[in-house]
mmCIF file with all atom_site columns, C-alpha atoms in Angstrom:
data_model
loop_
_atom_site.group_PDB
_atom_site.id
_atom_site.type_symbol
_atom_site.label_atom_id
_atom_site.label_alt_id
_atom_site.label_comp_id
_atom_site.label_asym_id
_atom_site.label_entity_id
_atom_site.label_seq_id
_atom_site.pdbx_PDB_ins_code
_atom_site.Cartn_x
_atom_site.Cartn_y
_atom_site.Cartn_z
_atom_site.occupancy
_atom_site.B_iso_or_equiv
_atom_site.pdbx_formal_charge
_atom_site.auth_seq_id
_atom_site.auth_comp_id
_atom_site.auth_asym_id
_atom_site.auth_atom_id
_atom_site.pdbx_PDB_model_num
ATOM 1  C CA . UNK A 1 1  ? 42.901 85.526 117.843 1.00 60.00 ? 8  UNK A CA 1
ATOM 2  C CA . UNK A 1 2  ? 42.804 88.624 116.475 1.00 58.00 ? 9  UNK A CA 1
ATOM 3  C CA . UNK A 1 3  ? 40.020 88.019 113.851 1.00 59.00 ? 10 UNK A CA 1
ATOM 4  C CA . UNK A 1 4  ? 38.022 86.830 116.737 1.00 63.00 ? 11 UNK A CA 1
ATOM 5  C CA . UNK A 1 5  ? 38.591 89.871 118.798 1.00 58.00 ? 12 UNK A CA 1
ATOM 6  C CA . UNK A 1 6  ? 37.701 91.669 115.504 1.00 57.00 ? 13 UNK A CA 1
ATOM 7  C CA . UNK A 1 7  ? 34.069 90.188 115.614 1.00 63.00 ? 14 UNK A CA 1
ATOM 8  C CA . UNK A 1 8  ? 33.557 90.672 119.418 1.00 61.00 ? 15 UNK A CA 1
ATOM 9  C CA . UNK A 1 9  ? 31.038 93.333 120.446 1.00 70.00 ? 16 UNK A CA 1
ATOM 10 C CA . UNK A 1 10 ? 33.556 94.505 123.115 1.00 75.00 ? 17 UNK A CA 1
ATOM 11 C CA . UNK A 1 11 ? 34.621 97.707 121.239 1.00 79.00 ? 18 UNK A CA 1
ATOM 12 C CA . UNK A 1 12 ? 38.057 98.467 123.346 1.00 82.00 ? 19 UNK A CA 1
ATOM 13 C CA . UNK A 1 13 ? 38.926 94.949 122.589 1.00 80.00 ? 20 UNK A CA 1
ATOM 14 C CA . UNK A 1 14 ? 38.158 95.340 118.889 1.00 78.00 ? 21 UNK A CA 1
ATOM 15 C CA . UNK A 1 15 ? 40.107 98.669 118.974 1.00 84.00 ? 22 UNK A CA 1
ATOM 16 C CA . UNK A 1 16 ? 42.964 97.081 120.440 1.00 84.00 ? 23 UNK A CA 1
ATOM 17 C CA . UNK A 1 17 ? 43.211 94.311 118.096 1.00 81.00 ? 24 UNK A CA 1
ATOM 18 C CA . UNK A 1 18 ? 42.855 96.795 115.323 1.00 83.00 ? 25 UNK A CA 1
ATOM 19 C CA . UNK A 1 19 ? 46.083 98.525 116.658 1.00 87.00 ? 26 UNK A CA 1
ATOM 20 C CA . UNK A 1 20 ? 47.795 95.468 116.932 1.00 84.00 ? 27 UNK A CA 1
ATOM 21 C CA . UNK A 1 21 ? 47.558 94.624 113.364 1.00 82.00 ? 28 UNK A CA 1
ATOM 22 C CA . UNK A 1 22 ? 48.115 98.227 112.205 1.00 86.00 ? 29 UNK A CA 1
ATOM 23 C CA . UNK A 1 23 ? 51.572 97.920 114.325 1.00 85.00 ? 30 UNK A CA 1
ATOM 24 C CA . UNK A 1 24 ? 52.607 94.781 112.690 1.00 80.00 ? 31 UNK A CA 1
ATOM 25 C CA . UNK A 1 25 ? 52.033 96.284 109.272 1.00 81.00 ? 32 UNK A CA 1
ATOM 26 C CA . UNK A 1 26 ? 54.285 99.361 110.221 1.00 84.00 ? 33 UNK A CA 1
ATOM 27 C CA . UNK A 1 27 ? 57.351 97.326 111.826 1.00 80.00 ? 34 UNK A CA 1
ATOM 28 C CA . UNK A 1 28 ? 57.257 94.174 110.415 1.00 71.00 ? 35 UNK A CA 1
ATOM 29 C CA . UNK A 1 29 ? 60.409 92.638 111.850 1.00 70.00 ? 36 UNK A CA 1
ATOM 30 C CA . UNK A 1 30 ? 62.992 91.276 109.185 1.00 72.00 ? 37 UNK A CA 1
ATOM 31 C CA . UNK A 1 31 ? 62.242 88.221 107.379 1.00 70.00 ? 38 UNK A CA 1
ATOM 32 C CA . UNK A 1 32 ? 65.239 86.041 109.087 1.00 68.00 ? 39 UNK A CA 1
ATOM 33 C CA . UNK A 1 33 ? 63.446 86.825 112.741 1.00 69.00 ? 40 UNK A CA 1
ATOM 34 C CA . UNK A 1 34 ? 59.964 85.674 111.451 1.00 71.00 ? 41 UNK A CA 1
ATOM 35 C CA . UNK A 1 35 ? 58.588 82.586 112.670 1.00 71.00 ? 42 UNK A CA 1
ATOM 36 C CA . UNK A 1 36 ? 55.263 80.976 111.520 1.00 75.00 ? 43 UNK A CA 1
ATOM 37 C CA . UNK A 1 37 ? 52.419 80.599 113.704 1.00 71.00 ? 44 UNK A CA 1
ATOM 38 C CA . UNK A 1 38 ? 52.459 77.105 113.830 1.00 75.00 ? 45 UNK A CA 1
ATOM 39 C CA . UNK A 1 39 ? 56.257 76.640 113.989 1.00 80.00 ? 46 UNK A CA 1
ATOM 40 C CA . UNK A 1 40 ? 55.635 78.997 117.127 1.00 76.00 ? 47 UNK A CA 1
ATOM 41 C CA . UNK A 1 41 ? 53.009 76.728 118.469 1.00 77.00 ? 48 UNK A CA 1
ATOM 42 C CA . UNK A 1 42 ? 54.905 73.664 117.858 1.00 83.00 ? 49 UNK A CA 1
ATOM 43 C CA . UNK A 1 43 ? 58.170 74.940 119.292 1.00 81.00 ? 50 UNK A CA 1
ATOM 44 C CA . UNK A 1 44 ? 57.576 77.967 121.514 1.00 76.00 ? 51 UNK A CA 1
ATOM 45 C CA . UNK A 1 45 ? 60.958 78.009 123.197 1.00 78.00 ? 52 UNK A CA 1
ATOM 46 C CA . UNK A 1 46 ? 62.977 77.085 120.165 1.00 75.00 ? 53 UNK A CA 1
ATOM 47 C CA . UNK A 1 47 ? 65.428 79.481 119.129 1.00 72.00 ? 54 UNK A CA 1
ATOM 48 C CA . UNK A 1 48 ? 64.990 81.956 116.376 1.00 63.00 ? 55 UNK A CA 1
ATOM 49 C CA . UNK A 1 49 ? 66.519 80.899 112.955 1.00 61.00 ? 56 UNK A CA 1
ATOM 50 C CA . UNK A 1 50 ? 69.487 82.853 112.560 1.00 56.00 ? 57 UNK A CA 1
ATOM 51 C CA . UNK A 1 51 ? 70.244 83.473 116.281 1.00 50.00 ? 58 UNK A CA 1
ATOM 52 C CA . UNK A 1 52 ? 70.884 79.969 117.453 1.00 48.00 ? 59 UNK A CA 1
#
């Protein structure tokens, strides 16, 4: 989604997507809290690994 937003001509949306990416790089969660995008889409309400 962010990649599509970065190609959008809406400057505010492009700026927001840049901030989200920068923030995600700064405060990335610990490895045990991460979930892949495909895992999240397949099981959106599943408990996070390590927190069952």
